[in-house]
PDB file of C-alpha atoms in Angstrom:
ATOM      1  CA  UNK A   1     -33.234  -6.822  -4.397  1.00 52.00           C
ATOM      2  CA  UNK A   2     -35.158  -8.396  -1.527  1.00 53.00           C
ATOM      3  CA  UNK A   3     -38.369  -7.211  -0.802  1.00 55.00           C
ATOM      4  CA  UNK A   4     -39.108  -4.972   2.541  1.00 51.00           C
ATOM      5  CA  UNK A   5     -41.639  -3.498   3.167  1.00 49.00           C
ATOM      6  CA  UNK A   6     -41.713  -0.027   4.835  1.00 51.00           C
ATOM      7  CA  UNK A   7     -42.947  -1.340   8.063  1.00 46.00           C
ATOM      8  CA  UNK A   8     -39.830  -3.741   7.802  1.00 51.00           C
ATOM      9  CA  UNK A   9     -37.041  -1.438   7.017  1.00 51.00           C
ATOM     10  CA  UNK A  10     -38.189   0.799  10.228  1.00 62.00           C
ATOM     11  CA  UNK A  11     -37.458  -1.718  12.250  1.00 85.00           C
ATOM     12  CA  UNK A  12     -33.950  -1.769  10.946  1.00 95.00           C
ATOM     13  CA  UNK A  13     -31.117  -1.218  13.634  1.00 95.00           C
ATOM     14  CA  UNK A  14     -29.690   2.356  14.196  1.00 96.00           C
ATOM     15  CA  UNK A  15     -26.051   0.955  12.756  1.00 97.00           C
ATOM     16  CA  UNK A  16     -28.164   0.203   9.450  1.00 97.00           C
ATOM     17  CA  UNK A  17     -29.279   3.635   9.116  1.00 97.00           C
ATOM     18  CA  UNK A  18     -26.206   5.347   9.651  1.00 97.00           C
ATOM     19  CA  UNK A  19     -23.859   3.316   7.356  1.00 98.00           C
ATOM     20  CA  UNK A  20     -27.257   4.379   4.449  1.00 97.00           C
ATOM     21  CA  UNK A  21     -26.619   7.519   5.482  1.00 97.00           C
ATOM     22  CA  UNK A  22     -23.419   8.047   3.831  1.00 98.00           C
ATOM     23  CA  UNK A  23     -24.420   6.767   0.547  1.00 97.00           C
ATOM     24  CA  UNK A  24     -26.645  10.231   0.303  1.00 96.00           C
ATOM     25  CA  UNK A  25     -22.630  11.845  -0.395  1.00 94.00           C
ATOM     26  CA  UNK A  26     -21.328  10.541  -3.661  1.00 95.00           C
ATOM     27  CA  UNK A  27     -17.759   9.014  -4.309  1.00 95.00           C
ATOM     28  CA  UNK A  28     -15.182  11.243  -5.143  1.00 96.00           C
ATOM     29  CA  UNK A  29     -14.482  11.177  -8.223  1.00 95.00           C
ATOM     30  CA  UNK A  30     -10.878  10.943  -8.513  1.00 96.00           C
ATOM     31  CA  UNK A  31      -8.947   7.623  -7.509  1.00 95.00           C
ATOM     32  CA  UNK A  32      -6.941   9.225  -5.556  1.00 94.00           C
ATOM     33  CA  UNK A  33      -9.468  10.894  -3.508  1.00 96.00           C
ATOM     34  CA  UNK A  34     -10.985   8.127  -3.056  1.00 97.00           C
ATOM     35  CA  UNK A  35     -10.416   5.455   0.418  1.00 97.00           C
ATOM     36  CA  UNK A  36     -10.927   2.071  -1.235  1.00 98.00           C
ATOM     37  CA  UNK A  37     -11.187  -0.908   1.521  1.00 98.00           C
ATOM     38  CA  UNK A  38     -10.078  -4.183   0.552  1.00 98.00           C
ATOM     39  CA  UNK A  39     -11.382  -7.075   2.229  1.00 98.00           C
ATOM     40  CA  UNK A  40     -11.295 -10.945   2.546  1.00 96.00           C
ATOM     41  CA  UNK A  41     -13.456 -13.367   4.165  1.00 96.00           C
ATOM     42  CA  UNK A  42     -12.496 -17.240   5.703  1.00 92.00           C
ATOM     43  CA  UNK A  43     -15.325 -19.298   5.560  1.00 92.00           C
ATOM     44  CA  UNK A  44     -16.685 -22.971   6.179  1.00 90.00           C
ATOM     45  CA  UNK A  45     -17.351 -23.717   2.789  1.00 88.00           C
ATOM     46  CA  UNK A  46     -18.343 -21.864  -0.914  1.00 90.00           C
ATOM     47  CA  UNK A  47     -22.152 -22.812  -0.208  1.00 92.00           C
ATOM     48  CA  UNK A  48     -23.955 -19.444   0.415  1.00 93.00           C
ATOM     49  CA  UNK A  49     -26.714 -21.223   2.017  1.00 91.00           C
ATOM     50  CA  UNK A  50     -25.248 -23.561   4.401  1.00 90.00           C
ATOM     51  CA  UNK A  51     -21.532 -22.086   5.355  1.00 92.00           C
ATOM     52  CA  UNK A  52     -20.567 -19.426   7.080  1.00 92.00           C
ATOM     53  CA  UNK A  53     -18.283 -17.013   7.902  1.00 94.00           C
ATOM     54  CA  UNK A  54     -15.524 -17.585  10.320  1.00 92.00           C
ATOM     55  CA  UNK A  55     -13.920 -14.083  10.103  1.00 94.00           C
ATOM     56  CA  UNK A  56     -13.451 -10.886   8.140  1.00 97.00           C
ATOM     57  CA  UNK A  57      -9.985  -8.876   7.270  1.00 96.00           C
ATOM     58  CA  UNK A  58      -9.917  -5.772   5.783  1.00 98.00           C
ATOM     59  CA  UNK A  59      -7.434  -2.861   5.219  1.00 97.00           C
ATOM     60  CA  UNK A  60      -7.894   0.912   3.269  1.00 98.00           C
ATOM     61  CA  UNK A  61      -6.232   2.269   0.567  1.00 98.00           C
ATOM     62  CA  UNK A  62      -6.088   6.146   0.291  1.00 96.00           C
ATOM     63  CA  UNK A  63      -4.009   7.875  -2.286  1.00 94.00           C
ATOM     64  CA  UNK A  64      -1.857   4.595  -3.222  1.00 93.00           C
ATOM     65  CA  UNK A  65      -1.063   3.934   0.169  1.00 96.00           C
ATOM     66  CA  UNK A  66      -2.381   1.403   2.928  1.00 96.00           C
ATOM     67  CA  UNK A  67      -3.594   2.928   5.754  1.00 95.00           C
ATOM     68  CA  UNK A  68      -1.679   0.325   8.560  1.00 85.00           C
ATOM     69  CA  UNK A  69      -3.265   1.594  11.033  1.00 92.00           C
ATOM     70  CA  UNK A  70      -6.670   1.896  10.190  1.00 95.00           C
ATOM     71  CA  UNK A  71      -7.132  -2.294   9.317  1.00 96.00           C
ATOM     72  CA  UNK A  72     -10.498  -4.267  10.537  1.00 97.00           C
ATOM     73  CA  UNK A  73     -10.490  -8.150  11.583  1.00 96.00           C
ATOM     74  CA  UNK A  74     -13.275  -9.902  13.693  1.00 96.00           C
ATOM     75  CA  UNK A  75     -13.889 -12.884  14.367  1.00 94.00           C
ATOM     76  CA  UNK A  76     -17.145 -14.970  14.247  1.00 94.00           C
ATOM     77  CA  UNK A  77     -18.886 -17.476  16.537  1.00 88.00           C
ATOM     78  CA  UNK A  78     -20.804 -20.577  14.016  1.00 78.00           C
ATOM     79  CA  UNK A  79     -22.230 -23.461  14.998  1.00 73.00           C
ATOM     80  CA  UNK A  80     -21.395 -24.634  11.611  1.00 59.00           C
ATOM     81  CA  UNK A  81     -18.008 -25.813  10.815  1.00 58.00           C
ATOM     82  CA  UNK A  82     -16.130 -27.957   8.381  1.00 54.00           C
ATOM     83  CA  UNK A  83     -12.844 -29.661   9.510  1.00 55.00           C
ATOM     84  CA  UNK A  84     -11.462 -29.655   5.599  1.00 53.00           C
ATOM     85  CA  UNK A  85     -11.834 -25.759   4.974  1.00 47.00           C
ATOM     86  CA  UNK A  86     -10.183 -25.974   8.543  1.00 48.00           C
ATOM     87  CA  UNK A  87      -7.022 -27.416   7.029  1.00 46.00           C
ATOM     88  CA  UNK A  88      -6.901 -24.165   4.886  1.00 45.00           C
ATOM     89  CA  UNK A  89      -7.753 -21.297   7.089  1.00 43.00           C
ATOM     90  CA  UNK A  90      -6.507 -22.106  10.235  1.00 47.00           C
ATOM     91  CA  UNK A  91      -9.363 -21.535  12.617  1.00 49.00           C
ATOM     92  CA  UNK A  92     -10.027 -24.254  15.022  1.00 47.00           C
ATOM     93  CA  UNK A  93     -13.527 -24.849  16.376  1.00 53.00           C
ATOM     94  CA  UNK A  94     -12.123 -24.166  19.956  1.00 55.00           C
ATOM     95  CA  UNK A  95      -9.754 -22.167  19.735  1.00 58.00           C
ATOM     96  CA  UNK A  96      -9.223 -19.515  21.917  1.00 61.00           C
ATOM     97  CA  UNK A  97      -9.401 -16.244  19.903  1.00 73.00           C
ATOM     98  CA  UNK A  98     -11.948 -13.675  20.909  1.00 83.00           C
ATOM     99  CA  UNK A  99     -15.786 -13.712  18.779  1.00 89.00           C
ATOM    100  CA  UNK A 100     -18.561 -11.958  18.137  1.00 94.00           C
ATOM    101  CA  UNK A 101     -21.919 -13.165  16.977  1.00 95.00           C
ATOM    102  CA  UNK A 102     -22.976 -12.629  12.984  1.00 96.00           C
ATOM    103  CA  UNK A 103     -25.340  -9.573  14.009  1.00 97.00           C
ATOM    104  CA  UNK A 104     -22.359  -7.492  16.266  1.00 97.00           C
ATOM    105  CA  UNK A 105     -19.163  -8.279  13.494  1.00 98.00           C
ATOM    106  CA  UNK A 106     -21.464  -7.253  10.210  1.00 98.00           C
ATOM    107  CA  UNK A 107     -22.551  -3.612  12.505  1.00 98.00           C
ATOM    108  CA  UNK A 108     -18.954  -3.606  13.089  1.00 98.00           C
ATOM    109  CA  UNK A 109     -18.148  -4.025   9.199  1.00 98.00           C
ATOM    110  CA  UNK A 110     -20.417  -1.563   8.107  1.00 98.00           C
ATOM    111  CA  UNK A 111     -19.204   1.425  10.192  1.00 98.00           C
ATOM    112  CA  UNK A 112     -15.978   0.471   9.176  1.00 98.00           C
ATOM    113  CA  UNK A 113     -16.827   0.566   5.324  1.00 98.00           C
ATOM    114  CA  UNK A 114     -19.368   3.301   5.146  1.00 98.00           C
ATOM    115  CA  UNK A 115     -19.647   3.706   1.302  1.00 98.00           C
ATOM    116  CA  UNK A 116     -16.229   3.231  -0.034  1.00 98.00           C
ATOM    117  CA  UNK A 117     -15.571   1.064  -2.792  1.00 98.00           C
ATOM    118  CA  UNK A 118     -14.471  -2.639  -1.948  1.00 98.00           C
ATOM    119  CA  UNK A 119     -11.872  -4.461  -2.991  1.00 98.00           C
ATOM    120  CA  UNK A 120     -11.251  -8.182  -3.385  1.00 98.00           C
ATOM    121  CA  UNK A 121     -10.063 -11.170  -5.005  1.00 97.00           C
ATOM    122  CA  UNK A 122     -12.967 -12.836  -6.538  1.00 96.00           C
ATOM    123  CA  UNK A 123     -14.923 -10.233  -4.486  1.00 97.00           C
ATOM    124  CA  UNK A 124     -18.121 -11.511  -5.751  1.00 96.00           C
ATOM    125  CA  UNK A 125     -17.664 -14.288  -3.557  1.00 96.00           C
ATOM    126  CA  UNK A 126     -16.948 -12.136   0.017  1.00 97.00           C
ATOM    127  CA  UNK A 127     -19.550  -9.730  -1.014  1.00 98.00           C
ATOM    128  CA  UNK A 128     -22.353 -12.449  -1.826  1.00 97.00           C
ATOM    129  CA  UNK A 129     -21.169 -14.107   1.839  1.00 97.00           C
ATOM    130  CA  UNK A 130     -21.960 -11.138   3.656  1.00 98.00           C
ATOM    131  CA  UNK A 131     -25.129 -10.317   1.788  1.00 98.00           C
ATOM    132  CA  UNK A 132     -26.449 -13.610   3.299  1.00 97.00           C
ATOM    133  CA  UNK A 133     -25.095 -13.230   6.676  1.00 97.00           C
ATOM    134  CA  UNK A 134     -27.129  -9.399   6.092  1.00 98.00           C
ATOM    135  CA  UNK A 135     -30.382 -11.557   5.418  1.00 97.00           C
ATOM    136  CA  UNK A 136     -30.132 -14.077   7.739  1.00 95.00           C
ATOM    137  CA  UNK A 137     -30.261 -10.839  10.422  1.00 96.00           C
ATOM    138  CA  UNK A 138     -32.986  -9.035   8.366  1.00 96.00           C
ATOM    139  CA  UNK A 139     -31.151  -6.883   6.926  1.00 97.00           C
ATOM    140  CA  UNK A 140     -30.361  -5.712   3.378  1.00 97.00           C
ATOM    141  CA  UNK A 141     -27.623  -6.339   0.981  1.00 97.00           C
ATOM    142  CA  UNK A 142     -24.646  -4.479   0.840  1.00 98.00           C
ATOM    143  CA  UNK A 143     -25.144  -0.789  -1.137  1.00 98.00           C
ATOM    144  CA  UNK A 144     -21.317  -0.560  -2.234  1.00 98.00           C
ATOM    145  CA  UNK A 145     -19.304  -0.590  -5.531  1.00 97.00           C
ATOM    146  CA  UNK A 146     -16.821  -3.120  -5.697  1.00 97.00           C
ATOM    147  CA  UNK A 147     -13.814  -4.222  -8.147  1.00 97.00           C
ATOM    148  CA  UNK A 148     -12.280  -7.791  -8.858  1.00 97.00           C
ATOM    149  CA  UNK A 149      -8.390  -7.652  -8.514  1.00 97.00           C
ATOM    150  CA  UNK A 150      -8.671 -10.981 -11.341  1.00 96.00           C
ATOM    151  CA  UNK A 151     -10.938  -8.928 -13.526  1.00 94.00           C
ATOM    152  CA  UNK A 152      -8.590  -5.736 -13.285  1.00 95.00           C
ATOM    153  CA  UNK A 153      -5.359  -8.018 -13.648  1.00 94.00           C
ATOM    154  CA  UNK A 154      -7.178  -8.990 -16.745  1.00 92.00           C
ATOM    155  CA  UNK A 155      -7.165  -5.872 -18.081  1.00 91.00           C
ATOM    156  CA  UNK A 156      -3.663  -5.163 -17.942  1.00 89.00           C
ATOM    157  CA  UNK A 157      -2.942  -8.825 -19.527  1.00 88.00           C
ATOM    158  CA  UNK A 158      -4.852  -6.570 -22.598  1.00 76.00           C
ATOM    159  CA  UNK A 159      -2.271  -4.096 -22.697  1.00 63.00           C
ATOM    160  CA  UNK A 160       0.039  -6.887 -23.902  1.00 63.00           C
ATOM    161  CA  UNK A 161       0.624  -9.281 -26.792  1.00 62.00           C
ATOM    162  CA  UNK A 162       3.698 -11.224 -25.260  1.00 63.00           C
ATOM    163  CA  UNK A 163       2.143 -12.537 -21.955  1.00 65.00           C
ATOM    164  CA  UNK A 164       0.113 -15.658 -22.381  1.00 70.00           C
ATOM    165  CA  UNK A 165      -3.540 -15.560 -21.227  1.00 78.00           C
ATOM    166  CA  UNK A 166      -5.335 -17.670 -18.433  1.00 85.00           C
ATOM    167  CA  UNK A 167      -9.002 -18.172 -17.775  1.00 86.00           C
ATOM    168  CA  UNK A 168      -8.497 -17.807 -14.267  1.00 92.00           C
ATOM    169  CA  UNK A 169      -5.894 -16.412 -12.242  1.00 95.00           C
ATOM    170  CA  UNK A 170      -5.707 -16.895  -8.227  1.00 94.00           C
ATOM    171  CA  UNK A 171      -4.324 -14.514  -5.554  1.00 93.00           C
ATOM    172  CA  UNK A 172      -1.464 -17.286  -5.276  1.00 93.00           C
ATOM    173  CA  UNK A 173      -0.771 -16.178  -9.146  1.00 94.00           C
ATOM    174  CA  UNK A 174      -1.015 -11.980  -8.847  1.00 95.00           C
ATOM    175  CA  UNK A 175       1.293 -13.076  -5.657  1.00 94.00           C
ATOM    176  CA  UNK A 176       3.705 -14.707  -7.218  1.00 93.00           C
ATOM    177  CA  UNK A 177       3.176 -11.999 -10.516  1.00 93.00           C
ATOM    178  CA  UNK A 178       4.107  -8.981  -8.577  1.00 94.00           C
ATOM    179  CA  UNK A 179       6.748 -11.002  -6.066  1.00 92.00           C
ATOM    180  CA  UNK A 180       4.708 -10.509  -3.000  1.00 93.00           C
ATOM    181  CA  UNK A 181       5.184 -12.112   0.128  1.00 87.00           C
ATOM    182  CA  UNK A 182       2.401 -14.956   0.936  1.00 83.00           C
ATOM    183  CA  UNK A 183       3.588 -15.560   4.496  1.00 82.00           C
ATOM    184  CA  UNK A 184      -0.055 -14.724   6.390  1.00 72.00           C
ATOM    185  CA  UNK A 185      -1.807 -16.518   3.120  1.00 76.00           C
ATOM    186  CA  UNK A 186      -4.848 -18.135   3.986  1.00 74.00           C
ATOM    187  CA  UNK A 187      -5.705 -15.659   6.749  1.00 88.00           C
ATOM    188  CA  UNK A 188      -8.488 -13.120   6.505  1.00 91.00           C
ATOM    189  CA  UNK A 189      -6.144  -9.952   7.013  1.00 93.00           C
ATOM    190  CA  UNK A 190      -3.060 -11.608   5.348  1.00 93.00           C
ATOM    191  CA  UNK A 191      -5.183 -12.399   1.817  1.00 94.00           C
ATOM    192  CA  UNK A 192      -6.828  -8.957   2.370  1.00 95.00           C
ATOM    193  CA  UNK A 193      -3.128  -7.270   2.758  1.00 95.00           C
ATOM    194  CA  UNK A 194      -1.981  -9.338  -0.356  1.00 95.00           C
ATOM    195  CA  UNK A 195      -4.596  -8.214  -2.736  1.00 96.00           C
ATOM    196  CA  UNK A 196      -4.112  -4.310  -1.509  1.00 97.00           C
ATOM    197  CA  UNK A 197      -0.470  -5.007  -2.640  1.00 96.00           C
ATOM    198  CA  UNK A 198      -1.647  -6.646  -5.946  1.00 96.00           C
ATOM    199  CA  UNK A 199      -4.185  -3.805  -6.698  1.00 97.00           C
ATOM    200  CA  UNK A 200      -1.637  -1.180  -5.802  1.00 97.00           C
ATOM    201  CA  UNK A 201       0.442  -2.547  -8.848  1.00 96.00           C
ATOM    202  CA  UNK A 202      -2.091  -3.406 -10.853  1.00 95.00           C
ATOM    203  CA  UNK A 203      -3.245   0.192 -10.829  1.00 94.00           C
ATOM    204  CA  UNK A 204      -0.016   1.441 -11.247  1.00 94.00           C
ATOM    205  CA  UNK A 205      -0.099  -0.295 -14.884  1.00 92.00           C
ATOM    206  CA  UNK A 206      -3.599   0.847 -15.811  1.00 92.00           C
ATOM    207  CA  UNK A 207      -3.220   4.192 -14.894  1.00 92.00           C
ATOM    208  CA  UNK A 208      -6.499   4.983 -14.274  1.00 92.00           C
ATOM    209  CA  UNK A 209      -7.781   8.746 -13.086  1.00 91.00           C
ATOM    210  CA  UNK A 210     -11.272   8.079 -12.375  1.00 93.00           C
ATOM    211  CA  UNK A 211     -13.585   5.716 -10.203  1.00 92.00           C
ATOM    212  CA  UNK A 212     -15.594   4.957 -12.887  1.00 92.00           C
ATOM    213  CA  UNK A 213     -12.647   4.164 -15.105  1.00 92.00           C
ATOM    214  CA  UNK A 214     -12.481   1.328 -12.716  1.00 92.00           C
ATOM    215  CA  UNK A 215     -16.002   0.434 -11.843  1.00 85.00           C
ATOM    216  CA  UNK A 216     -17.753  -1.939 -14.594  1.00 65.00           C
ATOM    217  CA  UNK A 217     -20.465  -4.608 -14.578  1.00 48.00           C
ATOM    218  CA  UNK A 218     -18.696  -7.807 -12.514  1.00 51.00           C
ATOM    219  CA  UNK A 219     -18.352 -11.548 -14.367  1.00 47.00           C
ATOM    220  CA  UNK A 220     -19.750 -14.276 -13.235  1.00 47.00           C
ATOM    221  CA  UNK A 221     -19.660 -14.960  -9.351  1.00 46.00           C
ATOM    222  CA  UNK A 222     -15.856 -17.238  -9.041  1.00 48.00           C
ATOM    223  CA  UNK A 223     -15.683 -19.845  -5.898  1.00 47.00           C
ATOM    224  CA  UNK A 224     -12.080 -20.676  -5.069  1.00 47.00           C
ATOM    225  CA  UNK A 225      -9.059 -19.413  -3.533  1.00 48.00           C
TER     226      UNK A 225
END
């Protein structure tokens, strides 16, 4: 944790406080009482220091189904940007879409997650991105759980003796696994509807009951795509 001290954290903003505030409720502890929100980030770069993020995608999940209408995509103004991640994501330095500074799309994020449990592919990643953008505005880290759709794919690979093992698999992989279209791949809400897809199924094979059937210590934090 970082350190704050208690003069600090009253200076937080109001939006801080009220996304705390639900973490005094606990999670639900069936899965299927349970809104998970599944998220994806496009970035300048996989250097937590110097790159930043460009925008944020997220959907939720609530009793196996995605909520369509209920999804969450801003975008971010940086001064920072890197034409070869540009080849990849798709966001042009000037292009025309509306953004928000750092400060107003993270108040925006946390609203929308409250104290649901988020979902990603190499989540570690998004979640670690965010954490910094949180400290760059004097803020704290992120309080929510959070599951790995690689290290829950993994899992399943357990169930079987047939299927041969990988150290690593990418969202391109648990696309192509459970025949999923990758049409909006490589956009923060298209990657983020993807992996919902892909931890739909993969839950469907674990049948799990429970949060914390789900919810165990993360690997080690994965850069890539």
């Amino acid at each position: 944790m970082w350190p704050f001290s208690k003069k600090k954290q009253l200076e937080f903003p109001d939006f801080w406080w009220a996304y705390e505030e639900h973490f005094k409720h606990p999670l639900p502890e069936l899965i299927k009482d349970n809104t998970f929100v599944v998220l994806d980030t496009e970035t300048t770069g996989f250097n937590l220091a110097r790159d930043r993020m460009l925008c944020i995608g997220a959907l939720k999940l609530l009793d196996n189904n995605i909520v369509v209408k209920d999804s969450f995509e801003v975008y971010i103004e940086q001064e920072h940007y890197d034409v070869g991640s540009a080849e990849i994501h798709g966001i042009l330095k000037k292009s025309k879409r509306q953004r928000t500074s750092e400060l107003e799309a993270l108040k925006q994020f946390l609203v929308y997650i409250e104290n649901h449990v988020l979902v990603g592919h190499h989540v570690l990643f998004d979640v670690n991105m965010i954490n910094a953008a949180l400290k760059r505005n004097g803020l704290p880290k992120l309080k929510n759980e959070n599951l790995d759709t690689e290290s829950l794919y993994k899992r399943t690979l357990l169930i079987s003796s047939v299927v041969q093992k990988k150290d690593r698999y990418t969202l391109d992989d648990l696309a192509q696994k459970f025949s999923i279209s990758r049409k909006d791949r490589h956009t923060a809400l298209g990657d983020a509807f993807i992996t919902a897809i892909a931890f739909l199924r993969t839950i469907e094979k674990l049948k799990p009951k429970k949060v914390k059937d789900l919810i165990r210590k993360q690997g080690p934090l994965r850069f890539g795509l």
